């Protein structure tokens, strides 16, 4: 029985992870659950799992059933609760400390928080090595690559191809993009996700972050990572082996599969939610238009510039997306804010979390000043 702590239990990934645990109660149990501010959702989730430790990370709870609260409470939940694995589904840079606390306390890390790797990937893997634990990707694309590399062996893989849906504005005229509203960006054609990542899908900043994440997770240079548009979202990634062949992972677009694979690794568990009939699937692939998705190109540039630039890319994008969602800037201004933030020089390597957080804070201040200029 593998004991699991879910951080971000009331979000999209967290809710699906709870469903995975419930579907496979003979394999998994819930040791702890946390939510940022949704106390009602946290209590509802906990009602299915007696004895789970609970944390509300934003404030003191109203309910006495929630033993931990605030950032210190979250740290205690992750570090001190007896468990085998932490699923980090916290949103944004706020999830960074969760990842390091999980590893430091001797737990495997199932990672849906891509910012951990984008901001501090090398440091995270050093921490995992010191603790003798594994980092297991939960993003559907990286889960697919991880599982194929585990089967083929890293030395057999020459490169990877990450697929992208293209987001809500994939087929809209370019001239219409400046007028898009937050509600428009949240109308994703395939996936049901949180608000920030859904906006990132429309701009393809999420794919830029995934390119950076793939480079750090699998030791690949940017020229070994390709991105293609795939509207059907049935192929989640390819690997290219040394002989040039492509191997794909295919399934219905259901996040419960990569979650299950991360929780169960290295075992395989019977499940049917991703089953599909290949005769019912029509597959299309195309190159992303740089004019429609400038943030993808910017991510490759940041990756080439080093750890400080990728840290700043993530920070500036978080500021820009929040400003767009708040009505301060246009959708197309998100890319402007990020690219202008990256005009500054950032360190090629970041030694320690203090350096990571210093660059993150500096980039956020720069991005916020650019937002003010634009607004």
PDB file of N, CA and C in Angstrom, residues 264-361:
ATOM      1  N   UNK A 264       2.093   4.774  -9.300  1.00  0.00           N
ATOM      2  CA  UNK A 264       2.358   3.338  -9.274  1.00  0.00           C
ATOM      3  C   UNK A 264       3.793   2.966  -9.644  1.00  0.00           C
ATOM      4  N   UNK A 265       4.536   3.875 -10.282  1.00  0.00           N
ATOM      5  CA  UNK A 265       5.849   3.533 -10.798  1.00  0.00           C
ATOM      6  C   UNK A 265       6.711   2.830  -9.727  1.00  0.00           C
ATOM      7  N   UNK A 266       7.427   1.743 -10.081  1.00  0.00           N
ATOM      8  CA  UNK A 266       7.652   1.198 -11.431  1.00  0.00           C
ATOM      9  C   UNK A 266       6.662   0.118 -11.846  1.00  0.00           C
ATOM     10  N   UNK A 267       5.597  -0.064 -11.097  1.00  0.00           N
ATOM     11  CA  UNK A 267       4.606  -1.074 -11.444  1.00  0.00           C
ATOM     12  C   UNK A 267       3.649  -0.555 -12.515  1.00  0.00           C
ATOM     13  N   UNK A 268       2.981  -1.491 -13.202  1.00  0.00           N
ATOM     14  CA  UNK A 268       1.889  -1.167 -14.122  1.00  0.00           C
ATOM     15  C   UNK A 268       0.596  -1.712 -13.529  1.00  0.00           C
ATOM     16  N   UNK A 269      -0.455  -0.905 -13.599  1.00  0.00           N
ATOM     17  CA  UNK A 269      -1.734  -1.274 -12.994  1.00  0.00           C
ATOM     18  C   UNK A 269      -2.821  -1.244 -14.065  1.00  0.00           C
ATOM     19  N   UNK A 270      -3.701  -2.213 -14.034  1.00  0.00           N
ATOM     20  CA  UNK A 270      -4.798  -2.266 -14.997  1.00  0.00           C
ATOM     21  C   UNK A 270      -5.711  -1.048 -14.828  1.00  0.00           C
ATOM     22  N   UNK A 271      -6.057  -0.423 -15.945  1.00  0.00           N
ATOM     23  CA  UNK A 271      -6.966   0.725 -15.957  1.00  0.00           C
ATOM     24  C   UNK A 271      -7.551   0.838 -17.351  1.00  0.00           C
ATOM     25  N   UNK A 272      -8.763   1.401 -17.462  1.00  0.00           N
ATOM     26  CA  UNK A 272      -9.446   1.451 -18.760  1.00  0.00           C
ATOM     27  C   UNK A 272      -9.838   2.861 -19.193  1.00  0.00           C
ATOM     28  N   UNK A 273      -9.580   3.898 -18.381  1.00  0.00           N
ATOM     29  CA  UNK A 273     -10.106   5.214 -18.700  1.00  0.00           C
ATOM     30  C   UNK A 273      -9.506   5.804 -19.970  1.00  0.00           C
ATOM     31  N   UNK A 274      -8.327   5.326 -20.380  1.00  0.00           N
ATOM     32  CA  UNK A 274      -7.692   5.879 -21.572  1.00  0.00           C
ATOM     33  C   UNK A 274      -7.903   5.032 -22.813  1.00  0.00           C
ATOM     34  N   UNK A 275      -8.645   3.930 -22.676  1.00  0.00           N
ATOM     35  CA  UNK A 275      -8.844   3.045 -23.824  1.00  0.00           C
ATOM     36  C   UNK A 275      -9.494   3.785 -24.986  1.00  0.00           C
ATOM     37  N   UNK A 276      -8.995   3.536 -26.186  1.00  0.00           N
ATOM     38  CA  UNK A 276      -9.609   4.130 -27.371  1.00  0.00           C
ATOM     39  C   UNK A 276      -9.490   3.154 -28.529  1.00  0.00           C
ATOM     40  N   UNK A 277     -10.409   3.288 -29.465  1.00  0.00           N
ATOM     41  CA  UNK A 277     -10.419   2.471 -30.673  1.00  0.00           C
ATOM     42  C   UNK A 277      -9.643   3.220 -31.748  1.00  0.00           C
ATOM     43  N   UNK A 278      -8.508   2.698 -32.225  1.00  0.00           N
ATOM     44  CA  UNK A 278      -7.738   3.417 -33.239  1.00  0.00           C
ATOM     45  C   UNK A 278      -8.521   3.686 -34.518  1.00  0.00           C
ATOM     46  N   UNK A 279      -9.550   2.905 -34.779  1.00  0.00           N
ATOM     47  CA  UNK A 279     -10.349   3.125 -35.986  1.00  0.00           C
ATOM     48  C   UNK A 279     -11.213   4.382 -35.878  1.00  0.00           C
ATOM     49  N   UNK A 280     -11.369   4.881 -34.656  1.00  0.00           N
ATOM     50  CA  UNK A 280     -12.190   6.077 -34.448  1.00  0.00           C
ATOM     51  C   UNK A 280     -11.367   7.353 -34.379  1.00  0.00           C
ATOM     52  N   UNK A 281     -10.057   7.249 -34.610  1.00  0.00           N
ATOM     53  CA  UNK A 281      -9.168   8.392 -34.399  1.00  0.00           C
ATOM     54  C   UNK A 281      -8.584   8.866 -35.718  1.00  0.00           C
ATOM     55  N   UNK A 282      -8.719  10.162 -35.967  1.00  0.00           N
ATOM     56  CA  UNK A 282      -8.062  10.818 -37.102  1.00  0.00           C
ATOM     57  C   UNK A 282      -7.014  11.757 -36.531  1.00  0.00           C
ATOM     58  N   UNK A 283      -5.765  11.624 -36.958  1.00  0.00           N
ATOM     59  CA  UNK A 283      -4.656  12.359 -36.366  1.00  0.00           C
ATOM     60  C   UNK A 283      -4.097  13.388 -37.339  1.00  0.00           C
ATOM     61  N   UNK A 284      -3.911  14.619 -36.835  1.00  0.00           N
ATOM     62  CA  UNK A 284      -3.293  15.685 -37.633  1.00  0.00           C
ATOM     63  C   UNK A 284      -2.125  16.275 -36.856  1.00  0.00           C
ATOM     64  N   UNK A 285      -1.089  16.645 -37.596  1.00  0.00           N
ATOM     65  CA  UNK A 285       0.080  17.282 -37.004  1.00  0.00           C
ATOM     66  C   UNK A 285       0.535  18.423 -37.898  1.00  0.00           C
ATOM     67  N   UNK A 286       0.983  19.525 -37.274  1.00  0.00           N
ATOM     68  CA  UNK A 286       1.486  20.658 -38.039  1.00  0.00           C
ATOM     69  C   UNK A 286       2.444  21.460 -37.176  1.00  0.00           C
ATOM     70  N   UNK A 287       3.193  22.358 -37.809  1.00  0.00           N
ATOM     71  CA  UNK A 287       4.142  23.196 -37.094  1.00  0.00           C
ATOM     72  C   UNK A 287       3.427  24.404 -36.475  1.00  0.00           C
ATOM     73  N   UNK A 288       3.771  24.771 -35.246  1.00  0.00           N
ATOM     74  CA  UNK A 288       3.189  25.987 -34.664  1.00  0.00           C
ATOM     75  C   UNK A 288       3.630  27.234 -35.434  1.00  0.00           C
ATOM     76  N   UNK A 289       2.726  28.169 -35.610  1.00  0.00           N
ATOM     77  CA  UNK A 289       3.016  29.432 -36.286  1.00  0.00           C
ATOM     78  C   UNK A 289       3.717  30.368 -35.300  1.00  0.00           C
ATOM     79  N   UNK A 290       4.968  30.775 -35.577  1.00  0.00           N
ATOM     80  CA  UNK A 290       5.677  31.660 -34.641  1.00  0.00           C
ATOM     81  C   UNK A 290       4.961  32.983 -34.396  1.00  0.00           C
ATOM     82  N   UNK A 291       4.217  33.476 -35.392  1.00  0.00           N
ATOM     83  CA  UNK A 291       3.497  34.729 -35.209  1.00  0.00           C
ATOM     84  C   UNK A 291       2.336  34.570 -34.235  1.00  0.00           C
ATOM     85  N   UNK A 292       1.757  33.398 -34.183  1.00  0.00           N
ATOM     86  CA  UNK A 292       0.624  33.132 -33.277  1.00  0.00           C
ATOM     87  C   UNK A 292       1.121  32.787 -31.874  1.00  0.00           C
ATOM     88  N   UNK A 293       2.292  32.143 -31.803  1.00  0.00           N
ATOM     89  CA  UNK A 293       2.794  31.628 -30.532  1.00  0.00           C
ATOM     90  C   UNK A 293       4.237  32.099 -30.277  1.00  0.00           C
ATOM     91  N   UNK A 294       4.467  33.400 -30.138  1.00  0.00           N
ATOM     92  CA  UNK A 294       5.846  33.873 -29.946  1.00  0.00           C
ATOM     93  C   UNK A 294       6.487  33.393 -28.647  1.00  0.00           C
ATOM     94  N   UNK A 295       5.677  33.052 -27.650  1.00  0.00           N
ATOM     95  CA  UNK A 295       6.252  32.617 -26.379  1.00  0.00           C
ATOM     96  C   UNK A 295       6.948  31.272 -26.479  1.00  0.00           C
ATOM     97  N   UNK A 296       6.626  30.492 -27.489  1.00  0.00           N
ATOM     98  CA  UNK A 296       7.329  29.221 -27.683  1.00  0.00           C
ATOM     99  C   UNK A 296       8.783  29.485 -28.096  1.00  0.00           C
ATOM    100  N   UNK A 297       8.968  30.371 -29.044  1.00  0.00           N
ATOM    101  CA  UNK A 297      10.324  30.725 -29.465  1.00  0.00           C
ATOM    102  C   UNK A 297      11.110  31.354 -28.312  1.00  0.00           C
ATOM    103  N   UNK A 298      10.454  32.195 -27.534  1.00  0.00           N
ATOM    104  CA  UNK A 298      11.117  32.834 -26.405  1.00  0.00           C
ATOM    105  C   UNK A 298      11.598  31.806 -25.385  1.00  0.00           C
ATOM    106  N   UNK A 299      10.835  30.732 -25.209  1.00  0.00           N
ATOM    107  CA  UNK A 299      11.242  29.678 -24.271  1.00  0.00           C
ATOM    108  C   UNK A 299      12.520  28.990 -24.734  1.00  0.00           C
ATOM    109  N   UNK A 300      12.612  28.710 -26.030  1.00  0.00           N
ATOM    110  CA  UNK A 300      13.849  28.106 -26.551  1.00  0.00           C
ATOM    111  C   UNK A 300      15.032  29.047 -26.330  1.00  0.00           C
ATOM    112  N   UNK A 301      14.814  30.341 -26.522  1.00  0.00           N
ATOM    113  CA  UNK A 301      15.883  31.325 -26.317  1.00  0.00           C
ATOM    114  C   UNK A 301      16.294  31.362 -24.845  1.00  0.00           C
ATOM    115  N   UNK A 302      15.319  31.300 -23.945  1.00  0.00           N
ATOM    116  CA  UNK A 302      15.628  31.292 -22.517  1.00  0.00           C
ATOM    117  C   UNK A 302      16.397  30.033 -22.135  1.00  0.00           C
ATOM    118  N   UNK A 303      15.998  28.897 -22.683  1.00  0.00           N
ATOM    119  CA  UNK A 303      16.695  27.643 -22.400  1.00  0.00           C
ATOM    120  C   UNK A 303      18.157  27.729 -22.815  1.00  0.00           C
ATOM    121  N   UNK A 304      18.428  28.323 -23.968  1.00  0.00           N
ATOM    122  CA  UNK A 304      19.800  28.471 -24.441  1.00  0.00           C
ATOM    123  C   UNK A 304      20.596  29.433 -23.572  1.00  0.00           C
ATOM    124  N   UNK A 305      19.909  30.379 -22.925  1.00  0.00           N
ATOM    125  CA  UNK A 305      20.594  31.395 -22.118  1.00  0.00           C
ATOM    126  C   UNK A 305      20.944  30.903 -20.721  1.00  0.00           C
ATOM    127  N   UNK A 306      20.263  29.873 -20.234  1.00  0.00           N
ATOM    128  CA  UNK A 306      20.641  29.310 -18.949  1.00  0.00           C
ATOM    129  C   UNK A 306      19.562  29.357 -17.893  1.00  0.00           C
ATOM    130  N   UNK A 307      19.936  28.958 -16.685  1.00  0.00           N
ATOM    131  CA  UNK A 307      18.980  28.754 -15.600  1.00  0.00           C
ATOM    132  C   UNK A 307      18.299  30.043 -15.163  1.00  0.00           C
ATOM    133  N   UNK A 308      19.048  31.142 -15.118  1.00  0.00           N
ATOM    134  CA  UNK A 308      18.437  32.406 -14.708  1.00  0.00           C
ATOM    135  C   UNK A 308      17.360  32.857 -15.671  1.00  0.00           C
ATOM    136  N   UNK A 309      17.607  32.677 -16.975  1.00  0.00           N
ATOM    137  CA  UNK A 309      16.629  33.110 -17.978  1.00  0.00           C
ATOM    138  C   UNK A 309      15.364  32.273 -17.931  1.00  0.00           C
ATOM    139  N   UNK A 310      15.484  30.955 -17.707  1.00  0.00           N
ATOM    140  CA  UNK A 310      14.269  30.138 -17.631  1.00  0.00           C
ATOM    141  C   UNK A 310      13.477  30.459 -16.369  1.00  0.00           C
ATOM    142  N   UNK A 311      14.182  30.741 -15.290  1.00  0.00           N
ATOM    143  CA  UNK A 311      13.530  31.190 -14.057  1.00  0.00           C
ATOM    144  C   UNK A 311      12.754  32.483 -14.322  1.00  0.00           C
ATOM    145  N   UNK A 312      13.388  33.425 -15.009  1.00  0.00           N
ATOM    146  CA  UNK A 312      12.749  34.713 -15.311  1.00  0.00           C
ATOM    147  C   UNK A 312      11.583  34.545 -16.281  1.00  0.00           C
ATOM    148  N   UNK A 313      11.712  33.623 -17.240  1.00  0.00           N
ATOM    149  CA  UNK A 313      10.625  33.341 -18.193  1.00  0.00           C
ATOM    150  C   UNK A 313       9.362  32.944 -17.433  1.00  0.00           C
ATOM    151  N   UNK A 314       9.522  32.032 -16.491  1.00  0.00           N
ATOM    152  CA  UNK A 314       8.368  31.577 -15.722  1.00  0.00           C
ATOM    153  C   UNK A 314       7.769  32.710 -14.899  1.00  0.00           C
ATOM    154  N   UNK A 315       8.628  33.484 -14.215  1.00  0.00           N
ATOM    155  CA  UNK A 315       8.144  34.562 -13.357  1.00  0.00           C
ATOM    156  C   UNK A 315       7.402  35.618 -14.157  1.00  0.00           C
ATOM    157  N   UNK A 316       7.998  36.041 -15.278  1.00  0.00           N
ATOM    158  CA  UNK A 316       7.373  37.085 -16.096  1.00  0.00           C
ATOM    159  C   UNK A 316       6.045  36.610 -16.663  1.00  0.00           C
ATOM    160  N   UNK A 317       5.984  35.343 -17.042  1.00  0.00           N
ATOM    161  CA  UNK A 317       4.732  34.824 -17.589  1.00  0.00           C
ATOM    162  C   UNK A 317       3.643  34.784 -16.523  1.00  0.00           C
ATOM    163  N   UNK A 318       3.997  34.406 -15.302  1.00  0.00           N
ATOM    164  CA  UNK A 318       2.995  34.394 -14.233  1.00  0.00           C
ATOM    165  C   UNK A 318       2.438  35.801 -13.996  1.00  0.00           C
ATOM    166  N   UNK A 319       3.327  36.790 -13.971  1.00  0.00           N
ATOM    167  CA  UNK A 319       2.877  38.174 -13.779  1.00  0.00           C
ATOM    168  C   UNK A 319       1.987  38.609 -14.943  1.00  0.00           C
ATOM    169  N   UNK A 320       2.415  38.294 -16.160  1.00  0.00           N
ATOM    170  CA  UNK A 320       1.675  38.734 -17.340  1.00  0.00           C
ATOM    171  C   UNK A 320       0.301  38.073 -17.423  1.00  0.00           C
ATOM    172  N   UNK A 321       0.226  36.773 -17.126  1.00  0.00           N
ATOM    173  CA  UNK A 321      -1.064  36.085 -17.185  1.00  0.00           C
ATOM    174  C   UNK A 321      -2.013  36.646 -16.124  1.00  0.00           C
ATOM    175  N   UNK A 322      -1.505  36.880 -14.913  1.00  0.00           N
ATOM    176  CA  UNK A 322      -2.358  37.463 -13.872  1.00  0.00           C
ATOM    177  C   UNK A 322      -2.853  38.841 -14.287  1.00  0.00           C
ATOM    178  N   UNK A 323      -1.997  39.617 -14.957  1.00  0.00           N
ATOM    179  CA  UNK A 323      -2.402  40.950 -15.407  1.00  0.00           C
ATOM    180  C   UNK A 323      -3.449  40.866 -16.509  1.00  0.00           C
ATOM    181  N   UNK A 324      -3.310  39.900 -17.404  1.00  0.00           N
ATOM    182  CA  UNK A 324      -4.323  39.685 -18.438  1.00  0.00           C
ATOM    183  C   UNK A 324      -5.645  39.257 -17.815  1.00  0.00           C
ATOM    184  N   UNK A 325      -5.588  38.321 -16.875  1.00  0.00           N
ATOM    185  CA  UNK A 325      -6.814  37.847 -16.231  1.00  0.00           C
ATOM    186  C   UNK A 325      -7.488  38.959 -15.445  1.00  0.00           C
ATOM    187  N   UNK A 326      -6.700  39.917 -14.960  1.00  0.00           N
ATOM    188  CA  UNK A 326      -7.256  41.038 -14.226  1.00  0.00           C
ATOM    189  C   UNK A 326      -7.683  42.200 -15.099  1.00  0.00           C
ATOM    190  N   UNK A 327      -7.503  42.077 -16.406  1.00  0.00           N
ATOM    191  CA  UNK A 327      -7.957  43.107 -17.327  1.00  0.00           C
ATOM    192  C   UNK A 327      -6.985  44.247 -17.559  1.00  0.00           C
ATOM    193  N   UNK A 328      -5.737  44.115 -17.060  1.00  0.00           N
ATOM    194  CA  UNK A 328      -4.780  45.218 -17.183  1.00  0.00           C
ATOM    195  C   UNK A 328      -4.110  45.269 -18.550  1.00  0.00           C
ATOM    196  N   UNK A 329      -3.926  44.120 -19.188  1.00  0.00           N
ATOM    197  CA  UNK A 329      -3.256  44.078 -20.492  1.00  0.00           C
ATOM    198  C   UNK A 329      -4.044  43.166 -21.429  1.00  0.00           C
ATOM    199  N   UNK A 330      -3.713  43.252 -22.702  1.00  0.00           N
ATOM    200  CA  UNK A 330      -4.350  42.401 -23.711  1.00  0.00           C
ATOM    201  C   UNK A 330      -3.677  41.032 -23.754  1.00  0.00           C
ATOM    202  N   UNK A 331      -4.355  40.097 -24.388  1.00  0.00           N
ATOM    203  CA  UNK A 331      -3.802  38.754 -24.505  1.00  0.00           C
ATOM    204  C   UNK A 331      -2.444  38.779 -25.201  1.00  0.00           C
ATOM    205  N   UNK A 332      -2.319  39.522 -26.265  1.00  0.00           N
ATOM    206  CA  UNK A 332      -1.064  39.562 -27.015  1.00  0.00           C
ATOM    207  C   UNK A 332       0.048  40.274 -26.252  1.00  0.00           C
ATOM    208  N   UNK A 333      -0.302  41.026 -25.220  1.00  0.00           N
ATOM    209  CA  UNK A 333       0.717  41.700 -24.411  1.00  0.00           C
ATOM    210  C   UNK A 333       1.455  40.734 -23.492  1.00  0.00           C
ATOM    211  N   UNK A 334       0.898  39.549 -23.266  1.00  0.00           N
ATOM    212  CA  UNK A 334       1.583  38.568 -22.409  1.00  0.00           C
ATOM    213  C   UNK A 334       2.973  38.285 -22.966  1.00  0.00           C
ATOM    214  N   UNK A 335       3.043  38.031 -24.260  1.00  0.00           N
ATOM    215  CA  UNK A 335       4.337  37.729 -24.883  1.00  0.00           C
ATOM    216  C   UNK A 335       5.266  38.934 -24.842  1.00  0.00           C
ATOM    217  N   UNK A 336       4.704  40.135 -24.964  1.00  0.00           N
ATOM    218  CA  UNK A 336       5.523  41.353 -24.912  1.00  0.00           C
ATOM    219  C   UNK A 336       6.166  41.503 -23.538  1.00  0.00           C
ATOM    220  N   UNK A 337       5.386  41.272 -22.488  1.00  0.00           N
ATOM    221  CA  UNK A 337       5.907  41.402 -21.129  1.00  0.00           C
ATOM    222  C   UNK A 337       7.044  40.407 -20.895  1.00  0.00           C
ATOM    223  N   UNK A 338       6.855  39.162 -21.331  1.00  0.00           N
ATOM    224  CA  UNK A 338       7.881  38.138 -21.110  1.00  0.00           C
ATOM    225  C   UNK A 338       9.148  38.450 -21.901  1.00  0.00           C
ATOM    226  N   UNK A 339       9.003  38.779 -23.176  1.00  0.00           N
ATOM    227  CA  UNK A 339      10.201  39.030 -23.995  1.00  0.00           C
ATOM    228  C   UNK A 339      10.967  40.250 -23.503  1.00  0.00           C
ATOM    229  N   UNK A 340      10.260  41.291 -23.085  1.00  0.00           N
ATOM    230  CA  UNK A 340      10.947  42.479 -22.588  1.00  0.00           C
ATOM    231  C   UNK A 340      11.628  42.205 -21.239  1.00  0.00           C
ATOM    232  N   UNK A 341      11.011  41.389 -20.414  1.00  0.00           N
ATOM    233  CA  UNK A 341      11.653  41.019 -19.149  1.00  0.00           C
ATOM    234  C   UNK A 341      12.960  40.282 -19.408  1.00  0.00           C
ATOM    235  N   UNK A 342      12.979  39.453 -20.435  1.00  0.00           N
ATOM    236  CA  UNK A 342      14.161  38.648 -20.733  1.00  0.00           C
ATOM    237  C   UNK A 342      15.241  39.439 -21.474  1.00  0.00           C
ATOM    238  N   UNK A 343      15.006  40.707 -21.758  1.00  0.00           N
ATOM    239  CA  UNK A 343      16.058  41.529 -22.338  1.00  0.00           C
ATOM    240  C   UNK A 343      17.169  41.818 -21.334  1.00  0.00           C
ATOM    241  N   UNK A 344      16.852  41.678 -20.049  1.00  0.00           N
ATOM    242  CA  UNK A 344      17.868  41.844 -19.009  1.00  0.00           C
ATOM    243  C   UNK A 344      18.788  40.629 -18.980  1.00  0.00           C
ATOM    244  N   UNK A 345      19.967  40.791 -18.414  1.00  0.00           N
ATOM    245  CA  UNK A 345      20.910  39.675 -18.275  1.00  0.00           C
ATOM    246  C   UNK A 345      20.628  38.943 -16.966  1.00  0.00           C
ATOM    247  N   UNK A 346      20.581  37.616 -17.031  1.00  0.00           N
ATOM    248  CA  UNK A 346      20.368  36.781 -15.859  1.00  0.00           C
ATOM    249  C   UNK A 346      21.500  35.763 -15.750  1.00  0.00           C
ATOM    250  N   UNK A 347      21.793  35.283 -14.539  1.00  0.00           N
ATOM    251  CA  UNK A 347      22.895  34.331 -14.366  1.00  0.00           C
ATOM    252  C   UNK A 347      22.664  33.048 -15.161  1.00  0.00           C
ATOM    253  N   UNK A 348      23.759  32.504 -15.689  1.00  0.00           N
ATOM    254  CA  UNK A 348      23.633  31.263 -16.456  1.00  0.00           C
ATOM    255  C   UNK A 348      23.345  30.078 -15.538  1.00  0.00           C
ATOM    256  N   UNK A 349      23.906  30.095 -14.349  1.00  0.00           N
ATOM    257  CA  UNK A 349      23.618  29.047 -13.372  1.00  0.00           C
ATOM    258  C   UNK A 349      23.152  29.700 -12.075  1.00  0.00           C
ATOM    259  N   UNK A 350      22.304  28.969 -11.339  1.00  0.00           N
ATOM    260  CA  UNK A 350      21.762  29.455 -10.080  1.00  0.00           C
ATOM    261  C   UNK A 350      22.151  28.470  -8.984  1.00  0.00           C
ATOM    262  N   UNK A 351      22.993  28.910  -8.075  1.00  0.00           N
ATOM    263  CA  UNK A 351      23.501  28.033  -7.034  1.00  0.00           C
ATOM    264  C   UNK A 351      22.696  28.221  -5.760  1.00  0.00           C
ATOM    265  N   UNK A 352      21.750  27.364  -5.551  1.00  0.00           N
ATOM    266  CA  UNK A 352      20.951  27.387  -4.336  1.00  0.00           C
ATOM    267  C   UNK A 352      19.601  28.057  -4.530  1.00  0.00           C
ATOM    268  N   UNK A 353      18.661  27.700  -3.658  1.00  0.00           N
ATOM    269  CA  UNK A 353      17.304  28.214  -3.775  1.00  0.00           C
ATOM    270  C   UNK A 353      17.229  29.717  -3.537  1.00  0.00           C
ATOM    271  N   UNK A 354      18.135  30.261  -2.734  1.00  0.00           N
ATOM    272  CA  UNK A 354      18.119  31.710  -2.524  1.00  0.00           C
ATOM    273  C   UNK A 354      18.362  32.441  -3.839  1.00  0.00           C
ATOM    274  N   UNK A 355      19.283  31.930  -4.640  1.00  0.00           N
ATOM    275  CA  UNK A 355      19.557  32.545  -5.944  1.00  0.00           C
ATOM    276  C   UNK A 355      18.358  32.392  -6.875  1.00  0.00           C
ATOM    277  N   UNK A 356      17.714  31.239  -6.839  1.00  0.00           N
ATOM    278  CA  UNK A 356      16.520  31.014  -7.659  1.00  0.00           C
ATOM    279  C   UNK A 356      15.430  32.021  -7.297  1.00  0.00           C
ATOM    280  N   UNK A 357      15.176  32.174  -6.007  1.00  0.00           N
ATOM    281  CA  UNK A 357      14.121  33.078  -5.559  1.00  0.00           C
ATOM    282  C   UNK A 357      14.481  34.538  -5.804  1.00  0.00           C
ATOM    283  N   UNK A 358      15.778  34.865  -5.754  1.00  0.00           N
ATOM    284  CA  UNK A 358      16.198  36.241  -6.028  1.00  0.00           C
ATOM    285  C   UNK A 358      15.923  36.606  -7.482  1.00  0.00           C
ATOM    286  N   UNK A 359      16.252  35.720  -8.415  1.00  0.00           N
ATOM    287  CA  UNK A 359      15.964  35.978  -9.828  1.00  0.00           C
ATOM    288  C   UNK A 359      14.463  36.027 -10.062  1.00  0.00           C
ATOM    289  N   UNK A 360      13.730  35.122  -9.432  1.00  0.00           N
ATOM    290  CA  UNK A 360      12.268  35.106  -9.565  1.00  0.00           C
ATOM    291  C   UNK A 360      11.688  36.447  -9.127  1.00  0.00           C
ATOM    292  N   UNK A 361      12.119  36.940  -7.969  1.00  0.00           N
ATOM    293  CA  UNK A 361      11.602  38.210  -7.473  1.00  0.00           C
ATOM    294  C   UNK A 361      11.985  39.384  -8.349  1.00  0.00           C
TER     295      UNK A 361
END
